[in-house]
């Protein structure tokens, strides 16, 4: 079983108003929202993302997700009947890491960015009631950025998008202070930085601002894109971090998730097996 790991950040819709209204940080908003959504899916026949069958271990969650597909059935007279079907896939919420593990299935989500958009759309109406907005980004390796830059013979621009500091989670001190300053002076929830050399002579190096940006983004704090030419005279193309998302593989026989039965112990096994691969904590922290 393979998963994308998506970092979930909660940001105040209006930072000053949030505190003026006496609202408090509530780290359980995401698991509460996921449980509420799962209980409210109902029996509609739309093709929107659905989640359900949630079990909990402390504030960690395990559930199923699906989109409507059409099953072609044939009766004894060989007449075809089309019926809605919801083949289940697995998602896991790791509370301490604020990470959503989403079973990889490109029939439902083309890539990790699509999975992030799907769960963002699902969570947004519920979290808006609490005056917060959600930002979800895939975890990517730093090396994936350098692999992409090596594809190009010339680079015209590099764009970094950052979610400003997570209202309820732990973040990295150096970037946090800078992004907090931007947020406090503008109420921005996302900051985009574009670095350009119109002649195609941009040469990003693994140090300074680039290194800090990649360190933030690799743990799900934003996204990057690179635009340039693969060969001399070719049309400019763009490569983005969403296409390079890290994939985390659950060892065979760790769990056997079935739609009609799984336990809190299965949830614990999944998290214990994968957390060291996607944690944003450095060793010794």
Short mmCIF file of C-alpha atoms in Angstrom, two decimals:
data_model
loop_
_atom_site.label_atom_id
_atom_site.label_comp_id
_atom_site.label_asym_id
_atom_site.label_seq_id
_atom_site.Cartn_x
_atom_site.Cartn_y
_atom_site.Cartn_z
CA UNK A 1 0.00 0.00 0.00
CA UNK A 2 1.41 3.39 -1.05
CA UNK A 3 0.59 6.80 0.39
CA UNK A 4 1.08 10.46 -0.31
CA UNK A 5 1.81 12.45 2.85
CA UNK A 6 0.02 15.81 2.95
CA UNK A 7 0.82 18.44 5.58
CA UNK A 8 -2.26 20.26 6.86
CA UNK A 9 -1.92 23.84 8.11
CA UNK A 10 -4.67 25.84 9.79
CA UNK A 11 -4.50 29.62 9.45
CA UNK A 12 -6.77 32.29 10.92
CA UNK A 13 -8.90 33.85 8.18
CA UNK A 14 -8.37 37.22 9.88
CA UNK A 15 -5.52 36.96 12.36
CA UNK A 16 -6.35 40.10 14.38
CA UNK A 17 -10.09 39.43 14.47
CA UNK A 18 -9.51 35.82 15.50
CA UNK A 19 -7.89 36.92 18.75
CA UNK A 20 -10.11 39.98 19.26
CA UNK A 21 -13.08 37.60 19.35
CA UNK A 22 -11.37 35.63 22.10
CA UNK A 23 -10.93 32.51 19.99
CA UNK A 24 -8.38 29.97 21.15
CA UNK A 25 -6.07 27.55 19.42
CA UNK A 26 -7.78 24.21 19.03
CA UNK A 27 -5.48 21.47 17.72
CA UNK A 28 -8.40 19.05 17.44
CA UNK A 29 -10.23 20.99 14.72
CA UNK A 30 -9.02 18.74 11.91
CA UNK A 31 -9.97 15.39 13.48
CA UNK A 32 -13.31 16.86 14.59
CA UNK A 33 -13.92 18.12 11.05
CA UNK A 34 -13.02 14.78 9.46
CA UNK A 35 -15.33 12.90 11.82
CA UNK A 36 -18.17 15.36 11.22
CA UNK A 37 -17.79 15.18 7.45
CA UNK A 38 -17.72 11.38 7.53
CA UNK A 39 -20.95 11.37 9.52
CA UNK A 40 -22.66 13.82 7.16
CA UNK A 41 -21.89 12.21 3.80
CA UNK A 42 -25.41 10.83 3.51
CA UNK A 43 -26.53 8.80 0.53
CA UNK A 44 -26.32 11.32 -2.33
CA UNK A 45 -25.20 10.08 -5.74
CA UNK A 46 -22.86 12.91 -6.72
CA UNK A 47 -19.27 12.28 -7.73
CA UNK A 48 -17.77 14.43 -4.98
CA UNK A 49 -15.16 13.08 -2.61
CA UNK A 50 -16.68 11.04 0.20
CA UNK A 51 -15.09 9.82 3.42
CA UNK A 52 -16.44 7.42 6.01
CA UNK A 53 -16.02 4.48 8.39
CA UNK A 54 -13.74 6.41 10.72
CA UNK A 55 -12.06 4.81 13.72
CA UNK A 56 -9.97 6.68 16.26
CA UNK A 57 -6.93 6.05 18.43
CA UNK A 58 -6.49 9.10 20.66
CA UNK A 59 -6.68 11.91 18.06
CA UNK A 60 -5.34 9.79 15.20
CA UNK A 61 -7.91 8.65 12.65
CA UNK A 62 -8.25 5.95 10.01
CA UNK A 63 -10.99 6.00 7.41
CA UNK A 64 -11.94 5.34 3.81
CA UNK A 65 -12.37 7.71 0.90
CA UNK A 66 -13.91 7.30 -2.53
CA UNK A 67 -15.31 9.04 -5.56
CA UNK A 68 -18.32 7.81 -7.42
CA UNK A 69 -17.60 5.43 -10.28
CA UNK A 70 -19.99 3.61 -12.57
CA UNK A 71 -20.22 -0.16 -12.38
CA UNK A 72 -21.53 -1.96 -15.47
CA UNK A 73 -23.76 -4.88 -14.49
CA UNK A 74 -25.49 -7.39 -16.80
CA UNK A 75 -28.64 -9.36 -16.05
CA UNK A 76 -29.56 -12.82 -17.27
CA UNK A 77 -30.74 -11.33 -20.59
CA UNK A 78 -27.35 -9.65 -21.03
CA UNK A 79 -28.89 -6.24 -20.64
CA UNK A 80 -26.49 -3.76 -19.14
CA UNK A 81 -27.39 -1.77 -16.04
CA UNK A 82 -25.20 1.02 -14.73
CA UNK A 83 -24.96 1.38 -10.98
CA UNK A 84 -23.02 3.87 -8.83
CA UNK A 85 -20.01 2.36 -7.07
CA UNK A 86 -17.62 3.73 -4.46
CA UNK A 87 -14.45 1.58 -4.38
CA UNK A 88 -12.79 2.44 -1.05
CA UNK A 89 -9.25 3.67 -0.48
CA UNK A 90 -7.56 4.42 2.85
CA UNK A 91 -6.67 7.73 4.53
CA UNK A 92 -4.98 8.26 7.89
CA UNK A 93 -4.72 11.38 10.07
CA UNK A 94 -1.48 11.52 12.12
CA UNK A 95 -2.33 14.14 14.71
CA UNK A 96 1.07 14.90 16.20
CA UNK A 97 2.57 15.41 12.72
CA UNK A 98 -0.52 17.19 11.33
CA UNK A 99 -0.16 14.89 8.36
CA UNK A 100 -2.84 13.31 6.23
CA UNK A 101 -1.77 10.04 4.60
CA UNK A 102 -3.79 9.37 1.46
CA UNK A 103 -3.61 6.02 -0.29
CA UNK A 104 -2.23 6.56 -3.77
CA UNK A 105 -4.71 5.77 -6.52
CA UNK A 106 -4.44 7.82 -9.71
CA UNK A 107 -7.93 6.76 -10.76
CA UNK A 108 -9.21 9.03 -7.99
CA UNK A 109 -6.45 11.64 -7.73
CA UNK A 110 -4.12 12.20 -10.67
CA UNK A 111 -1.33 13.31 -8.35
CA UNK A 112 -0.68 14.49 -4.80
CA UNK A 113 -1.71 18.07 -5.61
CA UNK A 114 -5.10 16.78 -6.73
CA UNK A 115 -5.43 14.86 -3.46
CA UNK A 116 -4.55 18.03 -1.54
CA UNK A 117 -7.19 20.01 -3.47
CA UNK A 118 -9.79 17.32 -2.88
CA UNK A 119 -9.36 17.25 0.89
CA UNK A 120 -9.07 21.07 1.00
CA UNK A 121 -12.47 21.37 -0.68
CA UNK A 122 -13.89 18.81 1.71
CA UNK A 123 -12.61 20.53 4.87
CA UNK A 124 -13.06 24.19 3.95
CA UNK A 125 -16.83 24.60 4.65
CA UNK A 126 -16.52 23.01 8.09
CA UNK A 127 -13.44 24.96 9.17
CA UNK A 128 -14.83 28.28 7.95
CA UNK A 129 -17.36 28.10 10.79
CA UNK A 130 -14.39 28.38 13.16
CA UNK A 131 -12.87 31.36 11.30
CA UNK A 132 -9.89 29.36 10.04
CA UNK A 133 -8.80 28.24 6.60
CA UNK A 134 -6.92 25.13 5.66
CA UNK A 135 -3.84 24.80 3.46
CA UNK A 136 -2.72 21.34 2.38
CA UNK A 137 0.56 20.65 0.58
CA UNK A 138 2.31 17.39 -0.33
CA UNK A 139 5.63 16.55 1.26
CA UNK A 140 8.44 16.53 -1.29
CA UNK A 141 12.13 15.77 -1.06
CA UNK A 142 14.67 18.55 -1.49
CA UNK A 143 16.48 16.40 -4.01
CA UNK A 144 13.41 16.40 -6.29
CA UNK A 145 13.90 20.15 -6.82
CA UNK A 146 17.52 19.68 -7.89
CA UNK A 147 16.56 16.75 -10.12
CA UNK A 148 14.13 19.04 -11.93
CA UNK A 149 16.63 21.88 -12.31
CA UNK A 150 19.11 19.44 -13.85
CA UNK A 151 16.55 18.65 -16.57
CA UNK A 152 16.79 22.18 -17.94
CA UNK A 153 19.46 23.63 -20.19
CA UNK A 154 18.29 27.10 -19.13
CA UNK A 155 16.05 28.31 -16.29
CA UNK A 156 13.99 31.51 -16.55
CA UNK A 157 12.26 31.59 -13.21
CA UNK A 158 11.70 29.74 -9.95
CA UNK A 159 8.60 30.34 -7.87
CA UNK A 160 8.13 29.47 -4.21
CA UNK A 161 4.75 29.55 -2.48
CA UNK A 162 4.70 29.44 1.31
CA UNK A 163 1.83 28.98 3.72
CA UNK A 164 2.34 31.48 6.53
CA UNK A 165 2.98 29.95 9.98
CA UNK A 166 0.54 27.29 11.02
CA UNK A 167 -1.83 28.57 13.69
CA UNK A 168 -1.89 25.30 15.60
CA UNK A 169 1.30 23.46 14.77
CA UNK A 170 5.05 23.44 15.27
CA UNK A 171 7.08 25.19 12.60
CA UNK A 172 10.70 26.06 11.88
CA UNK A 173 12.06 29.10 13.69
CA UNK A 174 13.96 31.00 10.99
CA UNK A 175 11.29 30.90 8.29
CA UNK A 176 8.55 31.23 10.88
CA UNK A 177 9.77 34.61 12.06
CA UNK A 178 9.98 36.00 8.53
CA UNK A 179 6.58 34.69 7.44
CA UNK A 180 5.00 35.75 10.74
CA UNK A 181 6.22 39.30 10.08
CA UNK A 182 4.55 39.23 6.65
CA UNK A 183 1.34 37.82 8.08
CA UNK A 184 1.16 40.31 10.96
CA UNK A 185 1.66 43.31 8.68
CA UNK A 186 -0.66 42.18 5.86
CA UNK A 187 -2.93 39.34 7.13
CA UNK A 188 -1.55 37.24 4.27
CA UNK A 189 -2.06 33.49 4.50
CA UNK A 190 0.13 32.67 1.48
CA UNK A 191 3.33 34.36 0.29
CA UNK A 192 4.65 33.83 -3.24
CA UNK A 193 8.22 34.67 -4.24
CA UNK A 194 9.29 34.61 -7.88
CA UNK A 195 12.99 34.69 -8.85
CA UNK A 196 13.55 35.56 -12.51
CA UNK A 197 16.26 35.89 -15.11
CA UNK A 198 14.54 36.66 -18.43
CA UNK A 199 17.58 35.56 -20.43
CA UNK A 200 17.37 32.07 -18.96
CA UNK A 201 20.56 32.32 -16.94
CA UNK A 202 19.10 31.62 -13.52
CA UNK A 203 21.40 29.41 -11.46
CA UNK A 204 19.81 28.40 -8.12
CA UNK A 205 22.30 27.12 -5.56
CA UNK A 206 21.69 24.91 -2.48
CA UNK A 207 22.39 27.66 0.03
CA UNK A 208 20.91 30.78 1.60
CA UNK A 209 17.33 31.67 0.65
CA UNK A 210 16.94 28.70 -1.71
CA UNK A 211 18.00 26.24 0.99
CA UNK A 212 15.60 27.78 3.53
CA UNK A 213 12.75 27.74 1.04
CA UNK A 214 13.25 24.07 0.18
CA UNK A 215 13.59 23.11 3.84
CA UNK A 216 10.20 24.73 4.52
CA UNK A 217 8.46 23.33 1.45
CA UNK A 218 9.73 19.74 1.70
CA UNK A 219 7.71 19.22 4.89
CA UNK A 220 4.50 20.47 3.32
CA UNK A 221 4.84 24.21 3.96
CA UNK A 222 4.18 25.25 0.37
CA UNK A 223 5.10 24.43 -3.21
CA UNK A 224 7.69 25.29 -5.84
CA UNK A 225 7.76 25.49 -9.63
CA UNK A 226 10.60 25.84 -12.14
CA UNK A 227 10.18 27.29 -15.64
CA UNK A 228 12.76 26.97 -18.37
CA UNK A 229 13.85 25.21 -21.55
CA UNK A 230 14.89 21.58 -21.61
CA UNK A 231 16.91 22.08 -24.80
CA UNK A 232 18.11 25.14 -26.66
CA UNK A 233 15.30 26.57 -28.79
CA UNK A 234 12.58 24.44 -27.17
CA UNK A 235 9.40 26.00 -25.83
CA UNK A 236 9.50 26.93 -22.13
CA UNK A 237 7.92 24.35 -19.82
CA UNK A 238 7.09 24.36 -16.11
CA UNK A 239 7.79 21.60 -13.61
CA UNK A 240 6.16 21.77 -10.17
CA UNK A 241 6.60 20.12 -6.80
CA UNK A 242 3.14 18.58 -6.95
CA UNK A 243 4.31 16.20 -9.64
CA UNK A 244 7.35 15.25 -7.53
CA UNK A 245 5.55 14.40 -4.27
CA UNK A 246 7.18 11.79 -2.07
CA UNK A 247 5.55 8.36 -1.93
CA UNK A 248 5.62 6.36 1.29
CA UNK A 249 5.33 2.59 1.00
CA UNK A 250 3.76 0.52 3.74
CA UNK A 251 5.65 -2.77 4.11
CA UNK A 252 3.76 -5.85 2.93
CA UNK A 253 1.69 -7.63 5.58
CA UNK A 254 1.78 -4.65 7.97
CA UNK A 255 -2.00 -4.45 7.83
CA UNK A 256 -4.76 -5.90 5.67
CA UNK A 257 -7.36 -3.14 5.46
CA UNK A 258 -10.78 -4.32 4.37
CA UNK A 259 -13.70 -1.99 3.80
CA UNK A 260 -15.90 -3.95 6.19
CA UNK A 261 -13.44 -4.21 9.04
CA UNK A 262 -10.34 -2.65 10.56
CA UNK A 263 -9.30 -1.66 14.05
CA UNK A 264 -7.48 1.04 15.99
CA UNK A 265 -4.51 -1.33 16.07
CA UNK A 266 -4.32 -1.16 12.26
CA UNK A 267 -4.20 2.63 12.54
CA UNK A 268 -1.34 2.48 15.04
CA UNK A 269 0.62 0.06 12.84
CA UNK A 270 0.36 2.30 9.77
CA UNK A 271 1.57 5.38 11.64
CA UNK A 272 4.35 3.52 13.45
CA UNK A 273 5.57 2.01 10.19
CA UNK A 274 5.71 5.27 8.22
CA UNK A 275 6.14 8.20 10.62
CA UNK A 276 9.95 8.16 10.63
CA UNK A 277 9.82 8.66 6.86
CA UNK A 278 7.61 11.76 6.83
CA UNK A 279 8.21 13.43 10.20
CA UNK A 280 9.21 17.11 10.09
CA UNK A 281 11.14 16.78 13.38
CA UNK A 282 14.91 16.54 13.13
CA UNK A 283 16.67 13.79 15.07
CA UNK A 284 17.24 14.84 18.66
CA UNK A 285 14.33 17.30 18.73
#
